[in-house]
Amino acid sequence: MTHSGQLRVGVDIGGTFTDMAIMDDTGIVAVGKTLTTHAEPAAGVERLLGETLVANALPVDAVSTVVHGTTLVTNALIERRGARTALLTTEGFRDVVEMAREHRYELYDLNLDLPRPLVPRYLRFGIPERTLATGAVERPLDEAVVRRLATELRSVGIEAVGVCLLHSHVNPAHEQRVADIFRDVAPTVRVALSSEVNPEIREYERATTTLANVYVQDLVETYLADLRSRLRRMGIARDPLIMLSNGGVATVDVAARFPIRMLESGPAGGALGAVAFGRVAGRPHQMAFDMGGTTAKLCVIENHRPLVTHTFEVDRMYRMLAGSGLPVRAPVIDMIEIGTGGGSIARISSLGLVTVGPDSAGSEPGPVAFGRGGTGCTVTDADFVLGYLDPASFSGGDLVLDVPAAAAAIDEQIAGPLGLSVPEAAWGIHTTANEAMASAARVHAIERGQDPARLPLFVSGGNGPLHGPGVARALGAPRLVSPPAAGVLSTLGFLSAPMSIDIVRSRHYPLAGITLADVVTLYEEMASEGVRILEESGIPRGDIVCERTLEMRFIGQGNELEVPAPAADENWHNAVATNFTRLYLQRFGTAVPRGVAPEIISWRAVVRGPGPDATLRLTGAGRTGEALKGHRRAYFPAAGGYVATPVYSRYHLQAGTVLTGPALIEERESTLVVGPGDRCTVAEDTSIVVEFDREQFQ
C-alpha cells in the first residue's frame, strides 16, 4: 500500500480487544484488532503492529509516532498486583484511608462491602509532626522517628511508601524532608509525596490517590520500558507517547512518574475522536457513546470539548454504584461507565426479567459463539442470532464462530424458561442492553444540565454502531453519527490529542478576599511548572498555551463547580462571579442564594502544546465497485421479524450516498444497523449520519 508522509500509530489495550489504527498525511491507511493478551500486553502490541504493517505493505521505518493507551493501571489496582506499600501520615491520622467519609453508599444493606484500602493497618504509621491549615508549623517533624521507620520498612521488604501529612498541600516542607531521609536511609524504597501527586484539600482522597500512584508505579515503569524496548527492536526509534485520562498525551517519563493519570486513557481516546470529527462537521455539542466488549462509556461534549472531572473511582465493590470504590483524584474526561458490552452476560432475574451484565465474559473465555469455553449467553451471542453480525467476516474473519451454540445457550438460559422463541429472547437481550445504556446516559446528561434529546449521538467501539441506533432511539436523539473505523476510534482519538499536563493548587480564598497580585502570582506559578514539563518533553515555549479554571462554591457548601478563570486584569473579580453564577444556574437550575458569597477552593491550569494535524478520514473509502455485498436475514420487529436485509460494504459507499433501512453497513471492526424507515447519508468525512423514522421507534 502506498502512503503519504510519515506514519502515526495509535494503540489501545482494552478489556476484550486490542485496537490499532495507522495514519499518514491523507488519513487512516490501516486498522488492526485482536483479542487482548492480558498476561503479556506489550508483546500483544508488538505482534499486532507487526502484523498490521505487513498486511498493509507499510514500512516500519516510516513510523514516526506511536501513541498508546492501556488498562494496565486500572487492572493492577483491581487485582491488587502492585508493590508492597506502606503509608506515613500525621500522628493520629493513619486510619483516614479506612474511615473514608463514613458514607454508606447502600444505606439499608446490612452486608455492605466497603472499599478496601491499598495498605493494611499494620503498614500505616503516624509520624509526630503537625502543620496547620495556614501552613504554619505547630509541631516540628520528628526526624528520628522517620529514620527509624525508614530502616525498619527497608528491612522487612517494603517496596514503596506513600506520604500524606496533614495540610501538606499548603506547606510541603515536612513531606519533602521525609523524602530526603528515605533517600539517605532507604534509597531502594520508592517514595511518593501527596504534595506532588495531588496537592489538594481533603485528606482521604489525597491519601488514596498518592497510595494508588506509588502502588502501581514500578509495574507501569517496567511495562513502559518493555514496550519501548520492543518498539526499538522493531526499528521504531522514538519513544511512544502515552495517552492520559484528561485527553492529552505525555512522554513515557511523565507517565511513569504519575501513572495514576493513565487510569481512563482508552475511553478518553473515544471522546477525543468524537471531538475531532465534530470540529470537521460543525457539531460543537454532542454525546459520545463508546461500546466495547466489556463496558460502554458515554460523555457529554460542549463547544467541541468533553467535560472533565477530577475525581474517579476504581475497584468498586459494586461496579455501577458510586461510592463503593477507591476515589482517585486525577483529571479525567467526565464519563459514565455502563456495565454493558458485547461480552456482558444475560440472565433472568429473580423477578423473571431479562437482565444484562454487569459481569462480562471478556476475551477469556468470551461469548459462547467464540468457542473458547464461554457458557453464559452474552449480548454478542444475541447479535449473532439476530443476524446483525456476519460470522464469516466478524473481526476480519480471524475468529471461527459457532452461532448454533450461541442460539442453544440463549434457548437454554433465556428463551426456554420464559416461554419465548430464540429470536424473541435474543431481541429481548439486545433491547435490554440498549435501554440500560440509554437510562444511564439520560441521567448523566441531565445531571450536567443537558437535554439528551437535543444532542446527536456519536458512536464508537466495536459495538457502538450496532447498539447505538437503539440507544439513540430510546434517548430521542435527533440523529446518530457513525465515523469511519468506529471499532478502533479510541486509537484515532489518541492521534488527535495534544501533549498536555494538569497543574493544581489548593488555595482557599473568599472571592472578595483575594488581591489581583495574589491571582497573578498563582497564575504564573502554575503556568511556569507546566511549561517546564512540556519544554522538557520537546515542545517549544512559543507553541504552549495555558488554560485556567477555578473550583468554586458558596461559603458553607461541601461541593464545588469548575469555573473558567478569566485573564488577571482589573475586571477579574466581576468576571469570575459572572462565570460562577451562570454555571451554578445551569447545573442546579435554581436561584443563587442571597447574601452568601462565593469562595475559591482550588486553582487549576491545563498547559498544552499544539494538537497534531490529524486527518481522520478513511483512506480508500468510496472505492469503485458495487457497495451492495448481498442480503442477510436480520431480525427487525418493526418489519415483522426476520427479513432479507441488504448488506453494504462501507468501503464502497461514496460520499453523498443515501440509503433507507433496513440495512446493515459493514466494515472490518463494526457493523452499523439501520432500522426500517431510517435514513442514512454518507458525509464528506466518510461518517454515516442516520436520521430516525420516529414512527418506527420500538
XYZ file of N, CA, C and O in Angstrom, residues 218-395:
712
model
N 6.004 1.026 39.946
C 7.039 0.109 39.470
C 6.511 -0.765 38.341
O 7.207 -0.999 37.338
N 5.284 -1.241 38.484
C 4.668 -2.068 37.453
C 4.579 -1.304 36.134
O 4.900 -1.829 35.058
N 4.151 -0.039 36.207
C 3.999 0.767 34.999
C 5.359 1.067 34.374
O 5.525 0.992 33.151
N 6.338 1.407 35.203
C 7.674 1.672 34.666
C 8.231 0.451 33.941
O 8.834 0.563 32.868
N 8.041 -0.724 34.533
C 8.525 -1.957 33.913
C 7.825 -2.202 32.584
O 8.456 -2.558 31.570
N 6.502 -2.005 32.572
C 5.741 -2.220 31.339
C 6.160 -1.239 30.248
O 6.377 -1.630 29.087
N 6.273 0.038 30.598
C 6.627 1.038 29.595
C 8.042 0.815 29.064
O 8.318 1.035 27.881
N 8.942 0.382 29.943
C 10.297 0.066 29.485
C 10.276 -1.116 28.514
O 10.996 -1.127 27.504
N 9.446 -2.118 28.799
C 9.317 -3.276 27.909
C 8.738 -2.851 26.564
O 9.223 -3.264 25.495
N 7.714 -1.995 26.586
C 7.110 -1.515 25.348
C 8.125 -0.730 24.519
O 8.255 -0.930 23.307
N 8.851 0.168 25.192
C 9.855 0.966 24.495
C 10.921 0.053 23.867
O 11.329 0.263 22.713
N 11.334 -0.956 24.604
C 12.359 -1.871 24.098
C 11.857 -2.646 22.882
O 12.583 -2.822 21.893
N 10.608 -3.107 22.936
C 10.054 -3.883 21.822
C 9.907 -3.024 20.570
O 10.162 -3.486 19.454
N 9.486 -1.765 20.736
C 9.342 -0.887 19.583
C 10.700 -0.587 18.951
O 10.833 -0.545 17.720
N 11.691 -0.375 19.807
C 13.032 -0.125 19.264
C 13.562 -1.349 18.525
O 14.233 -1.227 17.491
N 13.250 -2.522 19.044
C 13.701 -3.745 18.386
C 13.047 -3.904 17.011
O 13.635 -4.476 16.090
N 11.844 -3.359 16.864
C 11.162 -3.395 15.571
C 11.754 -2.386 14.594
O 11.487 -2.459 13.385
N 12.510 -1.386 15.125
C 13.071 -0.360 14.270
C 12.435 1.002 14.427
O 12.654 1.899 13.608
N 11.635 1.181 15.500
C 10.988 2.470 15.768
C 11.820 3.182 16.827
O 11.846 2.780 17.990
N 12.504 4.233 16.428
C 13.498 4.858 17.304
C 12.864 5.736 18.378
O 13.348 5.785 19.512
N 11.793 6.445 18.060
C 11.213 7.386 19.012
C 10.408 6.660 20.076
O 9.706 5.678 19.802
N 10.506 7.161 21.313
C 9.720 6.583 22.403
C 8.233 6.786 22.144
O 7.830 7.797 21.550
N 7.402 5.852 22.614
C 5.959 6.055 22.470
C 5.483 7.202 23.353
O 6.093 7.525 24.372
N 4.395 7.822 22.948
C 3.690 8.781 23.788
C 2.544 8.050 24.469
O 1.962 7.117 23.906
N 2.211 8.467 25.688
C 1.215 7.763 26.487
C -0.030 8.630 26.631
O 0.054 9.807 27.014
N -1.176 8.038 26.338
C -2.444 8.740 26.475
C -2.809 8.869 27.942
O -2.704 7.915 28.722
N -3.236 10.069 28.346
C -3.659 10.322 29.712
C -5.182 10.434 29.784
O -5.862 10.656 28.779
N -5.715 10.322 30.985
C -7.166 10.331 31.171
C -7.795 11.685 30.890
O -9.003 11.781 30.681
N -6.990 12.750 30.894
C -7.542 14.099 30.716
C -7.710 14.478 29.252
O -8.167 15.574 28.938
N -7.320 13.595 28.330
C -7.438 13.909 26.916
C -6.166 14.421 26.301
O -6.163 14.838 25.144
N -5.055 14.397 27.025
C -3.762 14.788 26.474
C -2.823 13.609 26.458
O -3.138 12.522 26.958
N -1.658 13.805 25.853
C -0.634 12.765 25.854
C 0.590 13.280 26.588
O 0.776 14.483 26.767
N 1.421 12.344 27.027
C 2.642 12.689 27.764
C 3.756 11.755 27.340
O 3.520 10.694 26.747
N 4.971 12.134 27.667
C 6.109 11.266 27.399
C 6.080 10.069 28.346
O 5.365 10.063 29.361
N 6.865 9.070 28.020
C 6.964 7.890 28.874
C 7.420 8.278 30.278
O 6.900 7.764 31.287
N 8.355 9.194 30.384
C 8.893 9.572 31.697
C 7.843 10.247 32.561
O 7.736 9.970 33.763
N 7.050 11.155 31.974
C 5.996 11.828 32.740
C 4.922 10.828 33.144
O 4.437 10.829 34.287
N 4.526 9.947 32.227
C 3.501 8.947 32.542
C 3.977 8.000 33.633
O 3.201 7.594 34.507
N 5.251 7.638 33.621
C 5.784 6.744 34.641
C 5.830 7.417 36.009
O 5.684 6.757 37.041
N 6.003 8.733 36.018
C 6.036 9.451 37.291
C 4.648 9.580 37.898
O 4.482 9.519 39.119
N 3.642 9.757 37.036
C 2.263 9.899 37.515
C 1.368 8.878 36.806
O 0.480 9.241 36.029
N 1.568 7.584 37.057
C 0.781 6.572 36.346
C -0.709 6.639 36.630
O -1.517 6.155 35.837
N -1.080 7.250 37.736
C -2.495 7.333 38.079
C -3.268 8.149 37.046
O -4.481 8.019 36.898
N -2.550 8.975 36.293
C -3.213 9.786 35.269
C -3.512 8.986 34.003
O -4.088 9.516 33.063
N -3.124 7.705 33.984
C -3.414 6.841 32.839
C -4.663 5.995 33.056
O -5.026 5.195 32.184
N -5.359 6.160 34.160
C -6.449 5.267 34.532
C -7.480 5.068 33.426
O -7.890 3.959 33.131
N -7.947 6.147 32.831
C -9.011 6.086 31.829
C -8.509 6.520 30.461
O -9.217 7.220 29.727
N -7.306 6.103 30.105
C -6.715 6.595 28.859
C -7.471 6.100 27.630
O -7.640 6.841 26.656
N -7.931 4.853 27.616
C -8.635 4.329 26.456
C -9.937 5.049 26.160
O -10.149 5.556 25.053
N -10.857 5.121 27.130
C -12.103 5.855 26.888
C -11.888 7.316 26.519
O -12.673 7.889 25.772
N -10.818 7.937 27.034
C -10.529 9.319 26.662
C -10.318 9.443 25.168
O -10.715 10.441 24.541
N -9.709 8.431 24.558
C -9.478 8.466 23.123
C -10.772 8.503 22.332
O -10.878 9.204 21.316
N -11.780 7.744 22.779
C -13.061 7.762 22.089
C -13.700 9.133 22.104
O -14.254 9.605 21.100
N -13.639 9.820 23.244
C -14.198 11.164 23.344
C -13.448 12.141 22.445
O -14.046 13.007 21.797
N -12.126 12.015 22.391
C -11.333 12.907 21.548
C -11.617 12.675 20.067
O -11.616 13.615 19.261
N -11.858 11.422 19.693
C -12.240 11.144 18.316
C -13.548 11.815 17.960
O -13.708 12.367 16.862
N -14.516 11.792 18.895
C -15.788 12.469 18.664
C -15.584 13.967 18.486
O -16.205 14.603 17.620
N -14.702 14.554 19.295
C -14.411 15.985 19.173
C -13.800 16.292 17.817
O -14.178 17.267 17.144
N -12.840 15.470 17.372
C -12.155 15.727 16.104
C -13.124 15.679 14.932
O -13.111 16.558 14.056
N -13.992 14.665 14.888
C -14.974 14.600 13.807
C -16.007 15.716 13.938
O -16.497 16.243 12.934
N -16.349 16.078 15.175
C -17.307 17.153 15.374
C -16.809 18.491 14.867
O -17.579 19.298 14.333
N -15.522 18.745 15.014
C -14.954 20.005 14.509
C -15.082 20.088 12.987
O -15.434 21.128 12.432
N -14.780 18.984 12.314
C -14.854 18.970 10.854
C -16.289 19.182 10.376
O -16.537 19.911 9.407
N -17.237 18.551 11.060
C -18.635 18.592 10.614
C -19.434 19.732 11.226
O -20.621 19.883 10.900
N -18.829 20.523 12.125
C -19.560 21.626 12.746
C -20.582 21.164 13.762
O -21.682 21.723 13.839
N -20.232 20.138 14.560
C -21.102 19.669 15.651
C -20.445 20.007 16.979
O -19.749 19.167 17.556
N -20.641 21.191 17.522
C -19.955 21.546 18.775
C -20.514 20.827 19.988
O -19.812 20.623 20.969
N -21.807 20.438 19.931
C -22.451 19.788 21.073
C -22.927 18.403 20.647
O -23.651 18.259 19.657
N -22.544 17.388 21.397
C -22.960 16.023 21.087
C -22.724 15.129 22.293
O -22.109 15.534 23.276
N -23.234 13.919 22.218
C -22.938 12.898 23.211
C -22.092 11.828 22.541
O -22.439 11.342 21.465
N -20.969 11.484 23.158
C -20.073 10.465 22.621
C -20.343 9.150 23.341
O -20.243 9.070 24.565
N -20.687 8.123 22.576
C -21.057 6.818 23.119
C -20.099 5.770 22.574
O -19.986 5.599 21.362
N -19.390 5.103 23.471
C -18.403 4.099 23.081
C -18.774 2.777 23.748
O -18.815 2.682 24.964
N -19.037 1.765 22.943
C -19.407 0.457 23.481
C -18.434 -0.586 22.969
O -18.310 -0.808 21.767
N -17.725 -1.201 23.888
C -16.764 -2.231 23.536
C -17.252 -3.600 23.943
O -18.446 -3.867 24.008
N -16.307 -4.462 24.262
C -16.656 -5.826 24.619
C -16.994 -6.008 26.078
O -17.652 -6.983 26.447
N -16.551 -5.069 26.940
C -16.727 -5.234 28.382
C -17.682 -4.199 28.973
O -18.539 -4.538 29.787
N -17.532 -2.949 28.587
C -18.373 -1.879 29.111
C -18.731 -0.905 27.999
O -18.193 -0.960 26.891
N -19.646 -0.005 28.325
C -19.949 1.132 27.465
C -19.635 2.393 28.252
O -19.789 2.435 29.478
N -19.188 3.431 27.553
C -18.884 4.712 28.183
C -19.612 5.807 27.411
O -19.773 5.711 26.192
N -20.010 6.836 28.132
C -20.701 7.945 27.481
C -20.281 9.243 28.138
O -20.135 9.322 29.362
N -20.070 10.285 27.318
C -19.744 11.593 27.865
C -20.419 12.682 27.039
O -20.780 12.475 25.873
N -20.591 13.833 27.665
C -21.193 15.000 27.026
C -20.074 15.890 26.507
O -19.089 16.144 27.203
N -20.225 16.365 25.279
C -19.261 17.277 24.673
C -19.938 18.622 24.463
O -21.002 18.699 23.837
N -19.349 19.677 25.011
C -19.876 21.028 24.890
C -18.829 21.907 24.207
O -17.672 21.938 24.638
N -19.251 22.617 23.182
C -18.354 23.541 22.482
C -17.048 22.864 22.079
O -15.961 23.390 22.303
N -17.182 21.678 21.498
C -16.034 20.905 20.995
C -15.090 20.460 22.109
O -13.914 20.190 21.839
N -15.607 20.359 23.334
C -14.743 19.883 24.425
C -15.526 18.917 25.311
O -16.643 19.219 25.728
N -14.925 17.774 25.616
C -15.573 16.876 26.573
C -15.483 17.458 27.975
O -14.497 18.113 28.335
N -16.530 17.248 28.755
C -16.491 17.697 30.140
C -15.431 16.900 30.895
O -15.212 15.717 30.634
N -14.776 17.550 31.821
C -13.687 16.931 32.593
C -14.039 16.977 34.068
O -14.589 17.966 34.566
N -13.753 15.891 34.769
C -13.915 15.857 36.213
C -12.555 15.538 36.840
O -11.609 15.193 36.143
N -12.474 15.653 38.160
C -11.170 15.478 38.806
C -11.189 14.394 39.880
O -10.224 14.259 40.625
N -12.269 13.625 39.929
C -12.327 12.502 40.865
C -12.907 11.302 40.139
O -13.902 11.411 39.420
N -12.272 10.171 40.333
C -12.670 8.943 39.659
C -12.587 7.803 40.667
O -11.707 7.806 41.532
N -13.502 6.845 40.571
C -13.468 5.695 41.481
C -12.966 4.461 40.746
O -13.356 4.191 39.609
N -12.117 3.716 41.417
C -11.587 2.482 40.846
C -11.845 1.342 41.821
O -11.966 1.557 43.034
N -11.940 0.126 41.290
C -12.157 -1.084 42.094
C -13.416 -0.968 42.945
O -13.397 -1.186 44.155
N -14.532 -0.640 42.295
C -15.793 -0.567 43.029
C -16.233 -1.944 43.497
O -16.136 -2.927 42.765
N -16.733 -2.007 44.726
C -17.275 -3.254 45.230
C -18.541 -3.628 44.462
O -18.837 -4.800 44.256
N -19.310 -2.615 44.075
C -20.464 -2.784 43.204
C -20.192 -1.917 41.982
O -20.171 -0.695 42.080
N -19.987 -2.572 40.859
C -19.383 -1.935 39.708
C -20.038 -0.620 39.296
O -19.374 0.330 38.916
N -21.358 -0.550 39.353
C -22.034 0.641 38.855
C -22.489 1.576 39.973
O -23.239 2.507 39.730
N -22.057 1.337 41.207
C -22.581 2.090 42.341
C -21.545 3.080 42.852
O -20.503 2.701 43.382
N -21.821 4.374 42.663
C -20.902 5.420 43.108
C -20.731 5.354 44.622
O -21.683 5.150 45.378
N -19.499 5.535 45.067
C -19.191 5.495 46.489
C -18.656 4.166 46.954
O -18.177 4.050 48.090
N -18.712 3.145 46.103
C -18.280 1.817 46.538
C -16.841 1.496 46.130
O -16.377 0.382 46.343
N -16.134 2.484 45.556
C -14.761 2.249 45.139
C -13.775 3.192 45.786
O -14.139 4.044 46.607
N -12.513 3.027 45.425
C -11.456 3.902 45.939
C -11.421 5.184 45.116
O -11.243 5.134 43.896
N -11.573 6.338 45.749
C -11.511 7.579 44.985
C -10.078 7.921 44.601
O -9.167 7.813 45.408
N -9.905 8.298 43.363
C -8.607 8.730 42.857
C -8.804 10.107 42.245
O -9.670 10.286 41.383
N -8.010 11.074 42.690
C -8.147 12.414 42.142
C -7.087 12.631 41.074
O -5.893 12.735 41.362
N -7.565 12.658 39.861
C -6.717 12.942 38.697
C -7.653 13.463 37.628
O -8.818 13.055 37.560
N -7.190 14.364 36.786
C -8.068 14.878 35.736
C -8.458 13.775 34.774
O -7.614 13.043 34.263
N -9.754 13.626 34.546
C -10.258 12.554 33.691
C -11.488 13.079 32.963
O -12.283 13.841 33.522
N -11.627 12.699 31.705
C -12.819 13.075 30.958
C -14.034 12.502 31.666
O -14.063 11.336 32.051
N -15.030 13.347 31.871
C -16.194 13.018 32.692
C -17.115 12.060 31.943
O -17.937 12.473 31.125
N -16.978 10.779 32.237
C -17.766 9.751 31.560
C -18.570 8.960 32.568
O -18.183 8.830 33.726
N -19.658 8.423 32.087
C -20.371 7.430 32.883
C -20.041 6.063 32.300
O -20.023 5.875 31.081
N -19.702 5.140 33.182
C -19.419 3.767 32.745
C -20.664 2.933 32.969
O -21.270 2.954 34.033
N -21.040 2.197 31.936
C -22.235 1.364 31.981
C -21.785 -0.079 31.813
O -21.032 -0.394 30.885
N -22.214 -0.947 32.708
C -21.730 -2.325 32.709
C -22.360 -3.163 31.627
O -22.875 -4.253 31.890
N -22.323 -2.665 30.409
C -22.898 -3.369 29.273
C -21.937 -3.295 28.099
O -21.630 -2.207 27.611
N -21.473 -4.436 27.660
C -20.630 -4.532 26.470
C -21.029 -5.764 25.690
O -21.963 -6.494 26.074
N -20.334 -6.016 24.611
C -20.676 -7.185 23.819
C -20.549 -8.481 24.597
O -21.290 -9.434 24.371
N -19.613 -8.522 25.532
C -19.403 -9.731 26.319
C -20.245 -9.818 27.573
O -20.117 -10.784 28.339
N -21.118 -8.824 27.821
C -21.940 -8.833 29.039
C -22.888 -10.025 29.029
O -23.526 -10.333 28.016
N -22.995 -10.692 30.169
C -23.754 -11.940 30.270
C -25.209 -11.636 30.602
O -25.515 -10.831 31.490
N -26.124 -12.289 29.879
C -27.566 -12.126 30.092
C -28.076 -13.258 30.975
O -27.595 -14.387 30.909
N -29.072 -12.921 31.779
C -29.693 -13.931 32.640
C -31.096 -13.477 33.011
O -31.501 -12.345 32.697
N -31.809 -14.325 33.697
C -33.155 -13.990 34.167
C -33.062 -13.624 35.641
O -32.489 -14.364 36.444
N -33.618 -12.474 36.003
C -33.566 -12.017 37.388
C -34.590 -12.758 38.237
O -35.418 -13.530 37.731
N -34.537 -12.506 39.543
C -35.493 -13.127 40.470
C -36.919 -12.674 40.196
O -37.879 -13.314 40.627
N -37.094 -11.564 39.472
C -38.425 -11.066 39.114
C -38.897 -11.629 37.778
O -39.972 -11.261 37.290
N -38.096 -12.497 37.174
C -38.470 -13.077 35.899
C -38.217 -12.176 34.715
O -38.824 -12.357 33.656
N -37.311 -11.205 34.866
C -36.989 -10.270 33.798
C -35.601 -10.563 33.239
O -34.720 -11.049 33.952
N -35.414 -10.235 31.965
C -34.096 -10.369 31.353
C -33.215 -9.226 31.846
O -33.600 -8.061 31.810
N -32.021 -9.553 32.330
C -31.040 -8.548 32.732
C -29.733 -8.816 31.984
O -29.468 -9.946 31.567
N -28.936 -7.783 31.844
C -27.669 -7.882 31.121
C -26.565 -7.268 31.970
O -26.681 -6.127 32.420
N -25.465 -8.029 32.194
C -24.313 -7.520 32.931
C -24.605 -7.385 34.411
O -25.626 -7.851 34.918
N -23.717 -6.708 35.179
C -22.512 -6.057 34.674
C -21.318 -6.996 34.448
O -20.296 -6.554 33.948
N -21.436 -8.286 34.831
C -20.313 -9.190 34.615
C -20.180 -9.511 33.132
O -21.165 -9.557 32.395
N -18.934 -9.722 32.710
C -18.651 -9.894 31.289
C -17.811 -11.137 31.057
O -16.973 -11.499 31.881
N -18.033 -11.762 29.906
C -17.211 -12.900 29.512
C -15.851 -12.453 28.998
O -14.934 -13.276 28.866
N -15.689 -11.156 28.701
C -14.408 -10.609 28.268
C -13.878 -11.315 27.029
O -14.626 -11.757 26.159
N -12.544 -11.419 26.948
C -11.921 -12.146 25.834
C -11.542 -13.560 26.241
O -11.251 -14.396 25.387
N -11.534 -13.821 27.536
C -11.168 -15.130 28.064
C -12.198 -15.534 29.117
O -12.160 -15.001 30.222
N -13.194 -16.384 28.822
C -13.298 -17.201 27.606
C -14.039 -16.518 26.447
O -13.957 -16.971 25.322
N -14.795 -15.435 26.716
C -15.519 -14.765 25.655
C -16.931 -15.299 25.513
O -17.366 -16.218 26.222
N -17.722 -14.716 24.575
C -19.080 -15.200 24.307
C -19.096 -16.662 23.880
O -18.077 -17.210 23.429
N -20.266 -17.286 23.982
C -20.403 -18.689 23.593
C -20.003 -18.880 22.138
O -19.335 -19.856 21.772
N -20.382 -17.923 21.283
C -20.109 -18.051 19.848
C -18.622 -18.088 19.528
O -18.229 -18.575 18.471
N -17.783 -17.593 20.428
C -16.340 -17.589 20.170
C -15.736 -18.993 20.254
O -14.628 -19.225 19.779
N -16.440 -19.926 20.910
C -15.942 -21.290 21.015
C -14.692 -21.420 21.846
O -13.868 -22.315 21.617
N -14.540 -20.528 22.851
C -13.342 -20.558 23.688
C -13.662 -20.986 25.116
O -12.910 -20.695 26.038
N -14.798 -21.636 25.292
C -15.161 -22.140 26.608
C -16.207 -21.326 27.337
O -16.580 -21.672 28.463
N -16.686 -20.237 26.750
C -17.727 -19.445 27.387
C -19.037 -20.203 27.435
O -19.410 -20.889 26.473
N -19.755 -20.087 28.562
C -21.018 -20.820 28.718
C -22.218 -19.903 28.907
O -23.344 -20.295 28.606
N -22.006 -18.681 29.416
C -23.114 -17.761 29.632
C -23.422 -16.992 28.356
O -22.527 -16.434 27.719
N -24.711 -16.967 27.948
C -25.054 -16.254 26.718
C -24.871 -14.749 26.935
O -25.155 -14.211 28.000
N -24.379 -14.091 25.914
C -23.990 -12.689 26.012
C -24.729 -11.840 24.984
O -25.441 -12.349 24.116
N -24.500 -10.537 25.067
C -25.085 -9.603 24.108
C -24.609 -9.921 22.700
O -25.392 -9.913 21.740
N -23.313 -10.219 22.532
C -22.790 -10.557 21.211
C -23.423 -11.831 20.675
O -23.718 -11.935 19.473
N -23.654 -12.816 21.533
C -24.343 -14.029 21.091
C -25.721 -13.674 20.534
O -26.139 -14.197 19.496
N -26.435 -12.785 21.219
C -27.758 -12.364 20.749
C -27.657 -11.656 19.406
O -28.495 -11.859 18.514
N -26.638 -10.830 19.231
C -26.491 -10.091 17.975
C -26.188 -11.028 16.806
O -26.621 -10.776 15.674
N -25.455 -12.105 17.053
C -25.242 -13.105 16.006
C -26.561 -13.785 15.639
O -26.880 -13.958 14.459
N -27.332 -14.176 16.641
C -28.602 -14.863 16.403
C -29.576 -13.964 15.648
O -30.334 -14.421 14.780
N -29.550 -12.658 15.935
C -30.447 -11.711 15.264
C -30.017 -11.420 13.833
O -30.748 -10.758 13.086
N -28.827 -11.869 13.451
C -28.359 -11.669 12.092
C -27.650 -10.362 11.860
O -27.308 -10.022 10.714
N -27.393 -9.600 12.924
C -26.738 -8.304 12.755
C -25.244 -8.451 12.464
O -24.645 -7.586 11.828
N -24.648 -9.523 12.940
C -23.219 -9.767 12.732
C -23.033 -10.961 11.812
O -23.780 -11.949 11.893
N -22.037 -10.873 10.953
C -21.737 -11.930 9.999
C -20.617 -12.809 10.556
O -19.488 -12.339 10.722
N -20.887 -14.070 10.843
C -19.830 -14.936 11.404
C -18.617 -15.061 10.493
O -17.496 -15.251 10.967
N -18.816 -14.930 9.174
C -17.703 -15.127 8.239
C -16.744 -13.949 8.212
O -15.562 -14.115 7.885
N -17.239 -12.743 8.560
C -16.379 -11.558 8.453
C -16.124 -10.883 9.791
O -15.402 -9.892 9.847
N -16.692 -11.399 10.873
C -16.524 -10.772 12.184
C -15.045 -10.696 12.544
O -14.310 -11.676 12.416
N -14.592 -9.503 12.960
C -13.191 -9.255 13.309
C -12.254 -9.668 12.177
O -11.193 -10.245 12.399
